[in-house]
Structures are given as C-alpha cells and as structure tokens.
XYZ file of C-alpha atoms in Angstrom:
607
model
C -54.855 21.362 60.634
C -56.728 19.654 57.820
C -57.590 22.383 55.321
C -60.413 20.721 53.420
C -62.554 17.633 53.219
C -60.461 16.445 50.273
C -57.378 16.497 52.512
C -59.300 14.559 55.126
C -60.451 11.911 52.658
C -56.959 11.643 51.226
C -55.440 11.127 54.680
C -58.052 8.575 55.650
C -57.515 6.793 52.353
C -53.798 6.341 53.009
C -54.366 4.916 56.471
C -57.181 2.622 55.329
C -54.978 1.331 52.511
C -52.161 0.578 54.949
C -54.597 -1.139 57.309
C -56.129 -3.257 54.537
C -52.716 -4.421 53.337
C -51.669 -5.230 56.899
C -54.883 -7.177 57.497
C -54.340 -9.209 54.334
C -50.760 -9.963 55.346
C -51.684 -11.107 58.856
C -54.896 -13.000 58.290
C -54.764 -14.240 54.693
C -51.129 -14.925 53.866
C -50.106 -15.524 57.476
C -46.855 -13.660 57.019
C -44.895 -12.524 60.052
C -42.954 -9.353 60.698
C -39.810 -11.322 59.881
C -40.984 -11.101 56.267
C -39.588 -7.956 54.622
C -42.831 -7.081 52.837
C -44.884 -7.446 56.011
C -42.292 -5.527 57.980
C -42.216 -2.666 55.450
C -45.992 -2.479 55.486
C -46.119 -2.220 59.257
C -43.392 0.423 59.279
C -45.368 2.436 56.723
C -48.463 2.031 58.854
C -46.530 3.421 61.819
C -45.362 6.380 59.746
C -48.882 7.039 58.453
C -50.257 6.954 61.993
C -47.562 9.352 63.159
C -48.223 11.677 60.240
C -51.952 11.640 60.902
C -51.561 12.482 64.589
C -49.100 15.269 63.742
C -51.651 16.769 61.333
C -54.057 16.958 64.269
C -51.653 18.210 66.922
C -49.072 20.154 64.908
C -46.878 22.042 67.374
C -43.408 22.133 68.906
C -44.850 20.445 71.986
C -45.897 17.500 69.835
C -42.372 17.105 68.459
C -40.782 17.365 71.903
C -43.250 14.862 73.404
C -42.579 12.528 70.493
C -38.789 12.662 70.967
C -38.993 11.971 74.713
C -41.419 9.092 74.104
C -39.112 7.565 71.468
C -36.098 7.842 73.762
C -38.085 6.043 76.470
C -39.267 3.290 74.131
C -36.009 2.684 72.335
C -33.701 2.906 75.353
C -34.233 -0.824 75.918
C -32.206 -1.489 72.771
C -29.372 0.660 74.066
C -29.436 -1.361 77.292
C -29.361 -4.627 75.347
C -26.319 -3.386 73.411
C -24.592 -2.407 76.673
C -25.216 -5.946 77.951
C -23.919 -7.473 74.692
C -27.245 -9.135 73.946
C -28.224 -10.144 70.436
C -29.966 -7.105 68.945
C -30.071 -6.433 65.213
C -30.866 -3.263 63.281
C -33.931 -5.101 61.978
C -35.176 -5.600 65.552
C -34.496 -1.953 66.363
C -36.500 -0.670 63.384
C -39.416 -2.937 64.319
C -39.316 -1.344 67.748
C -39.377 2.089 66.113
C -42.447 1.159 64.052
C -44.266 -0.162 67.092
C -43.448 2.950 69.124
C -44.797 5.164 66.312
C -48.179 3.468 66.492
C -48.353 3.577 70.306
C -47.379 7.258 70.426
C -49.860 8.154 67.686
C -52.557 6.244 69.539
C -51.917 8.243 72.719
C -51.796 11.528 70.758
C -55.131 10.852 69.069
C -56.732 9.842 72.369
C -55.542 13.133 73.831
C -56.960 15.104 70.897
C -60.358 13.402 71.227
C -60.412 13.960 75.006
C -59.586 17.647 74.494
C -62.395 18.078 71.991
C -64.843 16.355 74.376
C -63.895 18.565 77.336
C -63.990 21.747 75.228
C -67.552 20.954 74.176
C -68.808 19.637 77.530
C -67.048 22.326 79.607
C -67.266 20.153 82.763
C -64.529 20.148 85.411
C -65.620 16.721 86.685
C -65.504 15.217 83.200
C -62.130 16.860 82.598
C -60.748 15.316 85.815
C -62.092 11.888 84.921
C -60.596 12.035 81.426
C -57.266 13.267 82.835
C -57.086 10.273 85.188
C -58.123 7.935 82.387
C -55.480 9.422 80.111
C -52.816 8.936 82.782
C -53.781 5.250 82.884
C -53.474 5.032 79.086
C -50.025 6.649 79.193
C -48.845 4.279 81.937
C -50.117 1.244 80.006
C -48.476 2.552 76.842
C -45.158 2.886 78.662
C -45.433 -0.347 80.651
C -43.147 -2.537 78.524
C -40.148 -0.180 78.356
C -40.667 0.812 82.009
C -40.468 -2.845 83.026
C -37.131 -3.286 81.266
C -35.587 0.034 82.345
C -36.510 -0.240 86.019
C -35.413 -3.869 86.289
C -32.093 -2.944 84.684
C -31.509 -0.113 87.153
C -32.330 -2.404 90.099
C -30.420 -5.506 89.002
C -28.000 -4.604 86.225
C -29.698 -6.958 83.753
C -32.717 -6.939 81.474
C -35.736 -8.890 82.612
C -36.161 -12.095 80.627
C -38.958 -14.560 80.012
C -37.267 -16.955 82.450
C -37.383 -14.399 85.254
C -41.052 -13.629 84.575
C -41.721 -17.367 84.443
C -40.038 -17.888 87.802
C -42.140 -15.094 89.313
C -45.292 -16.577 87.775
C -44.572 -19.850 89.580
C -43.990 -18.092 92.892
C -46.590 -17.507 95.578
C -46.891 -14.236 97.474
C -44.699 -15.221 100.403
C -41.893 -16.497 98.184
C -42.092 -13.311 96.140
C -41.747 -11.315 99.345
C -38.724 -13.415 100.357
C -37.116 -12.825 96.954
C -37.597 -9.074 97.266
C -36.299 -8.952 100.852
C -33.269 -11.097 99.968
C -32.298 -8.917 97.037
C -33.504 -5.467 98.129
C -31.005 -2.617 98.087
C -30.936 1.106 97.372
C -31.068 0.430 93.619
C -34.712 -0.646 93.916
C -35.486 2.772 95.410
C -33.624 4.477 92.572
C -35.567 2.310 90.135
C -38.874 3.466 91.627
C -37.835 7.122 91.415
C -36.882 6.667 87.756
C -40.241 5.025 87.085
C -42.084 7.993 88.595
C -39.962 10.505 86.661
C -40.369 8.730 83.306
C -44.138 8.397 83.687
C -44.537 11.975 84.934
C -42.437 13.555 82.163
C -44.140 11.587 79.394
C -47.590 12.261 80.827
C -47.009 16.006 81.179
C -45.653 16.294 77.645
C -48.388 14.165 76.082
C -51.004 15.987 78.118
C -49.854 19.306 76.644
C -50.496 18.353 73.014
C -53.751 18.160 71.101
C -54.829 21.679 72.052
C -53.889 23.586 68.923
C -57.174 23.685 67.054
C -59.053 26.932 66.600
C -62.282 26.633 68.552
C -63.975 29.264 66.394
C -63.358 27.251 63.231
C -66.315 24.923 63.729
C -66.087 23.243 60.331
C -62.395 22.463 60.725
C -62.928 21.193 64.263
C -65.655 18.793 63.184
C -63.494 17.573 60.326
C -60.499 17.086 62.621
C -62.581 15.300 65.231
C -63.916 12.852 62.644
C -60.384 12.284 61.402
C -59.097 11.783 64.951
C -61.803 9.276 65.866
C -61.325 7.350 62.640
C -57.525 7.363 63.041
C -57.947 6.207 66.617
C -60.005 3.209 65.527
C -57.512 2.390 62.776
C -54.587 2.487 65.209
C -56.367 0.407 67.850
C -57.084 -2.255 65.250
C -53.534 -2.087 63.873
C -52.025 -2.509 67.346
C -54.099 -5.628 68.002
C -53.254 -6.978 64.553
C -49.554 -6.425 65.081
C -49.104 -7.419 68.726
C -49.190 -11.214 68.171
C -46.351 -10.833 65.655
C -44.544 -7.795 67.042
C -40.972 -8.321 68.196
C -40.504 -5.096 70.150
C -38.023 -6.371 72.734
C -40.050 -6.067 75.972
C -43.207 -7.438 74.361
C -41.249 -10.307 72.823
C -40.175 -11.294 76.354
C -43.795 -11.401 77.508
C -44.799 -13.315 74.382
C -42.175 -16.016 74.963
C -43.332 -16.330 78.579
C -46.923 -16.764 77.456
C -45.922 -19.519 75.031
C -44.023 -21.332 77.783
C -47.025 -21.196 80.114
C -49.189 -22.540 77.291
C -46.726 -25.418 76.895
C -47.009 -26.165 80.612
C -50.774 -26.278 80.275
C -50.495 -28.570 77.246
C -48.215 -30.929 79.182
C -50.867 -31.211 81.868
C -53.640 -31.833 79.331
C -51.601 -34.536 77.564
C -50.980 -36.474 80.782
C -53.936 -38.816 80.233
C -52.909 -39.523 76.651
C -49.365 -40.370 77.728
C -50.577 -42.766 80.416
C -52.920 -44.496 77.969
C -50.071 -44.871 75.503
C -47.870 -46.462 78.174
C -50.535 -49.089 78.844
C -50.130 -50.305 75.270
C -46.360 -50.809 75.611
C -46.046 -54.546 76.148
C -42.243 -54.289 76.021
C -42.053 -52.294 79.275
C -40.743 -54.521 82.085
C -38.180 -54.803 84.889
C -34.825 -56.495 84.478
C -34.588 -60.043 85.807
C -31.603 -59.103 87.993
C -33.861 -57.274 90.440
C -35.371 -59.071 93.410
C -38.770 -60.640 92.873
C -39.905 -59.663 96.367
C -39.303 -55.910 96.354
C -36.764 -53.219 95.437
C -36.461 -49.684 96.802
C -35.020 -46.764 94.822
C -34.906 -43.106 95.867
C -34.249 -39.909 93.917
C -33.379 -36.823 95.991
C -33.490 -33.447 94.225
C -31.630 -30.591 95.881
C -32.223 -26.883 95.399
C -29.703 -24.236 94.289
C -26.619 -26.161 95.444
C -23.403 -25.501 93.553
C -20.505 -27.933 93.794
C -18.156 -24.955 93.688
C -18.975 -24.347 97.373
C -18.941 -27.976 98.575
C -16.067 -29.442 100.560
C -16.289 -32.813 98.826
C -15.565 -31.058 95.517
C -12.558 -29.184 96.893
C -14.097 -26.085 98.485
C -12.106 -24.761 101.457
C -14.891 -25.241 104.035
C -15.795 -28.602 105.506
C -19.517 -28.294 104.776
C -20.011 -31.832 103.413
C -18.558 -34.060 106.158
C -21.000 -36.915 105.539
C -20.662 -37.011 101.762
C -16.885 -36.617 102.012
C -16.783 -39.736 104.186
C -19.325 -41.676 102.125
C -17.539 -40.848 98.856
C -14.644 -43.061 99.995
C -16.946 -46.090 99.981
C -17.344 -48.364 96.978
C -21.110 -47.884 97.381
C -20.936 -44.171 96.570
C -20.179 -42.862 93.084
C -19.529 -39.125 92.957
C -19.974 -37.650 89.479
C -17.197 -35.081 89.153
C -18.380 -33.011 86.185
C -22.154 -32.611 86.372
C -23.861 -29.514 84.989
C -27.381 -28.111 85.057
C -29.160 -27.649 81.748
C -30.483 -24.261 82.918
C -30.123 -22.108 86.067
C -33.794 -22.278 87.122
C -35.814 -25.085 88.692
C -38.840 -25.498 86.433
C -36.889 -25.440 83.203
C -34.306 -27.879 84.598
C -36.773 -30.402 85.988
C -39.034 -30.196 82.927
C -36.117 -31.857 81.143
C -34.501 -33.860 83.958
C -37.693 -35.687 84.925
C -38.845 -36.375 81.354
C -37.619 -37.752 78.040
C -37.077 -34.220 76.734
C -33.474 -33.045 76.713
C -30.989 -30.842 74.898
C -29.871 -33.636 72.579
C -33.162 -34.879 71.133
C -36.129 -33.451 69.251
C -38.709 -34.727 71.757
C -40.803 -31.825 73.058
C -41.682 -31.642 76.745
C -45.407 -31.779 75.973
C -44.944 -35.213 74.324
C -42.327 -36.584 76.728
C -42.974 -39.384 79.202
C -41.831 -38.605 82.741
C -39.701 -40.888 84.893
C -42.653 -41.140 87.276
C -44.960 -42.288 84.471
C -42.444 -44.843 83.191
C -41.696 -46.210 86.679
C -45.378 -46.532 87.501
C -46.133 -48.272 84.197
C -43.231 -50.675 84.808
C -44.701 -51.786 88.137
C -43.238 -49.472 90.771
C -45.346 -47.980 93.534
C -44.442 -44.309 93.270
C -44.183 -41.529 95.867
C -43.504 -37.803 95.658
C -42.328 -35.962 98.798
C -41.654 -32.248 98.638
C -40.740 -29.466 101.015
C -41.378 -26.900 98.296
C -44.700 -25.161 97.803
C -47.280 -27.092 95.839
C -49.117 -24.133 94.346
C -47.863 -21.053 92.564
C -49.766 -18.758 90.250
C -49.398 -21.323 87.459
C -49.104 -25.091 87.442
C -45.868 -26.452 86.002
C -44.652 -29.797 84.611
C -43.149 -30.493 88.056
C -46.563 -30.579 89.735
C -47.917 -32.617 86.814
C -45.119 -35.179 87.237
C -45.787 -35.248 90.979
C -49.513 -35.799 90.428
C -48.726 -39.044 88.598
C -47.363 -40.584 91.800
C -49.457 -43.089 93.726
C -48.959 -40.927 96.800
C -48.067 -37.233 97.075
C -46.763 -35.737 100.307
C -46.315 -31.955 100.445
C -45.132 -30.302 103.635
C -46.313 -27.025 102.127
C -49.562 -28.036 100.467
C -51.039 -24.571 100.083
C -50.082 -21.412 98.262
C -49.147 -19.827 101.581
C -45.879 -20.127 103.452
C -47.087 -20.242 107.032
C -45.976 -23.416 108.753
C -42.718 -23.629 106.781
C -40.721 -26.737 107.693
C -37.040 -27.419 107.509
C -36.077 -30.270 105.182
C -35.817 -32.665 108.133
C -39.627 -32.744 108.156
C -39.409 -34.932 105.055
C -37.773 -37.632 107.197
C -40.723 -37.484 109.577
C -43.108 -37.917 106.666
C -41.193 -40.667 104.912
C -43.879 -42.955 103.480
C -44.745 -46.304 104.989
C -43.786 -48.581 102.155
C -44.385 -52.261 101.610
C -40.852 -53.706 101.324
C -42.275 -56.650 99.397
C -43.163 -54.322 96.511
C -41.080 -52.307 94.095
C -41.000 -48.727 95.394
C -39.711 -45.525 93.805
C -39.583 -42.383 95.961
C -38.772 -38.870 94.735
C -37.839 -36.334 97.438
C -37.621 -32.622 96.573
C -35.709 -30.540 99.120
C -35.897 -26.811 99.852
C -32.109 -26.983 100.112
C -30.309 -23.694 99.499
C -33.322 -21.715 98.336
C -33.129 -18.034 99.229
C -33.483 -16.715 101.911
C -30.651 -18.947 103.139
C -30.845 -18.291 106.879
C -34.473 -19.450 106.881
C -33.651 -22.888 105.461
C -31.891 -24.404 108.455
C -32.061 -24.747 112.250
C -29.860 -22.438 114.316
C -27.432 -25.227 115.252
C -26.349 -25.430 111.599
C -25.405 -21.748 111.406
C -21.744 -22.453 112.030
C -19.733 -20.497 109.476
C -18.640 -16.972 110.354
C -16.466 -15.146 107.875
C -16.371 -11.725 106.261
C -19.427 -12.307 104.075
C -22.668 -13.151 105.872
C -24.452 -14.096 102.647
C -21.790 -16.661 101.768
C -21.742 -17.906 105.367
C -25.473 -18.608 105.379
C -25.266 -20.245 101.968
C -22.463 -22.545 103.119
C -24.557 -23.346 106.197
C -27.363 -24.572 103.912
C -24.882 -26.838 102.123
C -23.885 -28.307 105.501
C -27.539 -28.833 106.433
C -28.341 -30.447 103.072
C -25.386 -32.782 103.580
C -26.953 -33.832 106.882
C -30.420 -34.328 105.355
C -29.205 -36.394 102.394
C -27.108 -38.534 104.734
C -30.137 -39.148 106.967
C -32.274 -40.098 103.961
C -29.538 -42.523 102.912
C -29.486 -44.066 106.403
C -33.273 -44.351 106.319
C -33.127 -46.041 102.928
C -30.467 -48.532 104.056
C -32.682 -49.578 106.957
C -34.891 -51.375 104.413
C -33.648 -54.753 103.277
C -35.105 -53.999 99.839
C -32.941 -50.893 99.338
C -31.066 -50.973 96.045
C -30.044 -47.451 95.084
C -30.362 -43.700 95.588
C -29.470 -40.674 93.476
C -28.854 -37.139 94.738
C -28.346 -34.093 92.549
C -29.179 -30.411 92.608
C -31.477 -28.790 90.084
C -28.991 -25.969 89.471
C -26.297 -24.034 91.286
C -26.291 -20.608 92.898
C -24.238 -17.439 93.150
C -25.276 -15.768 96.418
C -24.195 -12.361 95.120
C -26.319 -12.324 91.951
C -29.920 -11.081 92.205
C -32.061 -14.173 92.715
C -28.904 -16.299 92.936
C -29.382 -17.895 89.524
C -30.399 -15.274 86.972
C -30.072 -16.739 83.439
C -29.234 -13.290 82.054
C -26.191 -13.070 84.355
C -25.427 -16.781 84.314
C -21.994 -17.944 85.433
C -20.282 -21.262 86.105
C -21.322 -21.373 89.753
C -25.002 -21.444 88.744
C -24.506 -24.442 86.444
C -21.898 -26.630 88.175
C -23.885 -29.029 90.365
C -23.310 -32.018 92.660
C -24.462 -35.442 91.520
C -23.948 -38.683 93.419
C -25.240 -42.251 93.135
C -25.506 -44.544 96.175
C -25.948 -48.287 95.647
C -26.301 -51.248 97.981
C -24.052 -54.298 98.022
C -26.945 -56.274 96.579
C -27.197 -53.834 93.664
C -23.462 -54.096 93.004
C -23.653 -57.899 92.871
C -26.870 -58.076 90.841
C -26.309 -55.124 88.472
C -22.573 -55.294 87.879
C -22.800 -53.698 84.440
C -24.545 -50.539 85.662
C -22.212 -50.231 88.638
C -18.977 -50.753 86.695
C -20.073 -48.322 83.970
C -20.886 -45.625 86.538
C -17.517 -46.082 88.213
C -15.771 -45.917 84.842
C -17.720 -42.792 83.810
C -17.602 -40.883 87.101
C -15.144 -38.309 85.702
C -16.985 -37.789 82.417
C -19.035 -34.705 81.659
C -22.807 -34.941 82.064
C -25.797 -32.582 82.105
C -28.754 -33.182 84.395
C -31.337 -33.134 81.612
C -30.067 -36.708 81.096
C -31.284 -37.731 84.557
C -34.239 -39.543 82.952
C -31.911 -41.907 81.068
C -29.825 -42.561 84.178
C -32.850 -43.262 86.387
C -34.472 -45.597 83.853
C -31.260 -47.640 83.893
C -30.830 -47.526 87.679
C -34.415 -48.694 88.098
C -33.631 -51.496 85.623
C -36.594 -50.650 83.402
C -36.446 -52.269 79.977
C -38.386 -51.355 76.841
C -38.754 -47.632 77.577
C -39.748 -45.871 74.321
C -37.092 -43.874 72.448
C -34.446 -44.754 75.017
C -30.951 -43.724 73.924
C -28.048 -45.591 75.531
C -25.610 -43.035 74.116
C -27.095 -40.480 76.522
C -27.019 -42.814 79.552
C -23.940 -42.255 81.709
C -24.477 -45.672 83.336
C -24.000 -47.344 79.956
C -20.728 -48.315 78.304
C -22.219 -46.769 75.160
C -22.372 -43.289 76.719
C -20.891 -41.166 73.953
C -20.732 -37.542 75.110
C -17.339 -36.018 75.763
C -16.823 -32.672 77.463
C -16.953 -30.783 74.172
C -20.382 -32.220 73.358
C -22.168 -31.738 76.689
C -24.570 -28.803 76.508
C -26.194 -26.331 78.862
C -28.488 -23.282 78.667
C -31.022 -25.394 76.763
C -28.507 -26.311 74.091
C -27.208 -22.800 73.438
C -23.888 -23.249 75.249
C -21.250 -25.921 75.793
C -20.339 -26.690 79.390
C -16.671 -26.155 78.587
C -17.476 -22.435 78.474
C -18.142 -22.642 82.223
C -15.064 -24.563 83.330
C -12.806 -23.005 85.943
C-alpha cells in the first residue's frame, strides 16, 4: 500500500512524466515505436504502470495473475517462431510493453470496482460490475485469443489477408467457408478460448482486494491513485495503439489500412476518368475493323493448372481446352502464376496498372475497364460472384465503370445461387457494329466445390471426395469457357478472348488458398488466349509474339498490359512493353517473375 501522501505524489509524478514524454513523442515529433527513444519511453511507461498497479494490489495472487496474463499475451510470438515467421526480439519486447499496460489497466479497473462495491455494499451493483469486468477482460484478451484459437483450428496464424477476405464475404459465404473447413479442431479451439478467458478472469478477479478497510486515509489515497493511474493508462493505450506493433494488433492495423486504400480507390474513380478524357493520344490501332470488334476476358476462380488435364494432370477434366489447344487459334501460356493467392488482391493488380514491378499504387492506377471505355469500347461486366460483401473492393469499383453491369447474385444474400452457365443465358445483347469489351467473372472452383456444378458433372470418384469434387469443378469450368468461346465466335466481329484464373487452390488447406500456408498449387494458374483468323491476319505482331512467348514465365498482375495490347489500344499512360508478354520486348525471364506481391520469385514454387 501507499504509506504516505508523499509516496502517492511521487508515484503519480513518475507516471505523469512518462505520459508527458510519450505525448510529446507521438504528437509533436511524430516518432514511431520503431524509434529507439520512443520505444524505450513506451517500455518505461509500461513498467511504471505495472509498478503502480502492483503498489495497489500487492499480493501473490497479483503476481500469479500477471504471469498467466503474460503467457497468454506473448504466446503468439512463440507460435510465430514455430511457424518460422519473421519475429525479432525488438517486436517481442514491444509486445511485452503493450501487455504490461493492458494488464495494469485491468488491475486498476478491478481495484476501483472493489472499492466501489465495498462502499456501496450492493449485491446488484456487485453483479453488474462483475459482468462489466468480464467484458473488459475479454476485450483485453481479444487479440491474443484471436491468434491462438485460429492457430489451434487451422495450424496457421491469422493474417491481414484472411481478415480482409472475411471482410469481403457475406454471411452465406462465411457459413460456406466454415462448413467446408469445419473439423474437430474448431471445437478444441472453442474449448481453449473458454479456458483461457475463464482462467484469466478468475485470477484477475481475485486481485485488488488487499487494502485494509479500516485504514480510511490509506484507502482514500489508494483510490485516488488508482483512478488517476487508470486515466493515465487509458490515455497511454490510445496514444500507443496507432503505433503499436504487438503482433495481433499489427495484423488488424494492416487490414484497416488496406480497407482505407480500397475506399480511396473508389473515391479517386472520378478523378481518374476525368484525367483519361484529357489524353488525346488514347486511340485504337488502325488494324482493327472500323465496323466493330468484340473482345472477351473470362476470369476463373481458384483453378490451379496443377489439376488440369491440359497441363498434364492425370484426369481428363479439360477435354475442350485440350482439343482447342491444338488449334493455331489457341495459345496456352505454360508458366503463368498468380501474384497472390486471394481474389481481391490479385484482381486489384490484374485489372489495373498497378503491379509487382512498378511503383504505381492501386489508388492511382487506371483500370483496364477505364482505359477500354476511354478508347471507345462499349464495356460490360458479367459476374456470378456476389456483388456485395461487408466492404466494397476495387473489383466492384472496376465493375461499376462498365457501361452495363450484370450480376447473377446482385444482393448480399446467397439465395437463388446460379451455376456459371447462367452467365451464358445473360450474355449481353451487343451491337456487332460497335467495339465491345466484355469481362466475365466465374464462380469456378470456389468452395464449397460440390455446390458449384450440376449433378451431371460430378463424374470423378476416387479415394478423396474433396479432390474429386474439385476436379469436377475444373471439368465444369472447361465446359463453361468452351461455351463462352463458341458464343463469342458466333459474332462476325469476334477478335479475341482471354481466360485465366485469379489464383490456384489446394483443396486440403483451410480456405484452399491461405497466404500463410501458401504453396505452388495456389499460385500456378491456367492462362489461355483465343484469337480469330481475322485477328491473326490483322494483328500478326501480337499473335506471333504470343506464340513465341507461350513458354515464358508470366504473373497475372501483368494482365492489364496484355489486355491493352490485345484490345489494340494505343497511347495508354505509363505503358511498359517490357512487361507485355504479347510484345517482342517482353523482358522477364523465370528468375525475374515475382509473386506474393513481390516478396517471392515464382521459381520458388516450381515443381
């Protein structure tokens, strides 16, 4: 206990000094916790807070509760080490400092609640404060609980990409994800969650009761100290959070920044369109027909070339593409890779100027839809994926640029789900005398696989039902893409079509394409270009370059460059021929092609 007012003032003085220095660092100098001085100050603040709460609640129970709380908070670093993730001692100590402040905050809240109930002597008030304190403890433990429980259930740590994917998912899709990946480990995870919360709550709830009720003067002094310390710690937590790199919070922080970037991309749409209007150099190549040209881009979902017959897989699940690939009109790219194993991140690059090889940010990047529209194409967006999630993404912003949007699933709900063949029924009525560009986004091999295809396409029966259903979706996608190609060729104005998948899939990994557990199968994708005889005769350079480069390595964030060339658009801003696989100037060899947003080389994922 605090023995005198001088001790109280001295203690308060230390904490106020630490808080003042921290405030100056954060709001005046703008230093971050990466700075050693700022980091040391915050660590000292954590130690001061811990010391102050111990002075209030000095007991063996306090020490035991503190140790259990620290083990809970810092276990995420042990998990990251087990998974061979990048974790430094510096990061660990920052986590320690943050946990000190959170624990001290909970200890001081408990002390104040105990003093209130001892004075009020009300069972109802005591029950209310107990429930409220349980909520505080759960919130205080939320970040480490999130990481620990996800690890137990999936064998990996939750990342910003996983949270981002969930944020873009509606309720029904979330339910499908859970059902597809549910196993006994999720039950174990829930039990562990209950145990961790219960143990920490019981231990924290037992501290803060050591003061002598008969010592009125000391109690008043301690209560003032506790309330003041509580305010100091609340302020310090809010000051530190924006710059705190405690591992679980850092994940949430990165996710928040990404969502902000998505919002910025949407807000900048008008500015980008206005800028395009000023580009007098933007025009179509003279080799195109004057009376109309049709181009189509088909985007698949979660299809890996490692499980496609046309790429050498031992099941004949691509009969149409295997036959078409023998034609001079079909160019199969043999070494295509995804830039990331999740849809939004992939298409944010693939459909825009942004890529792994340039400094152009997504928020400033023109989309292929914007460029095509500005160059004179009538544009269409057809999708069998849901239009609305919790958050809007660059994909929906790109789609909204189209002259006509067609969504088979135009709500946030999943009732009335269609198979991909519905897109053929809703194929737009185009004017063949105009230049038309159609983007079609399939549901493809999205989990849950057996729900993505009619029963007549469930033809594979082996020892692994999950693989069987996945291979069935590949067969069905082969049928759909072939039918779209036939539909396109029925128009005399048809010139070319591109099909590729956003990313691959491993049916036995949670979610199928978890970036934390990424493997080659999630990144190795199909990519194929179909061209008409008229295109071959009129655009011989593009055709011959594609044929010559079909075996070269390529990442799908360079789709924008390829489509601009296929569409024969000239004068596109910041266009780089060295990144265009349909150009003789394409310069990337297999050791230079990147994936995982530039953090890895694709050669690391070769068989």
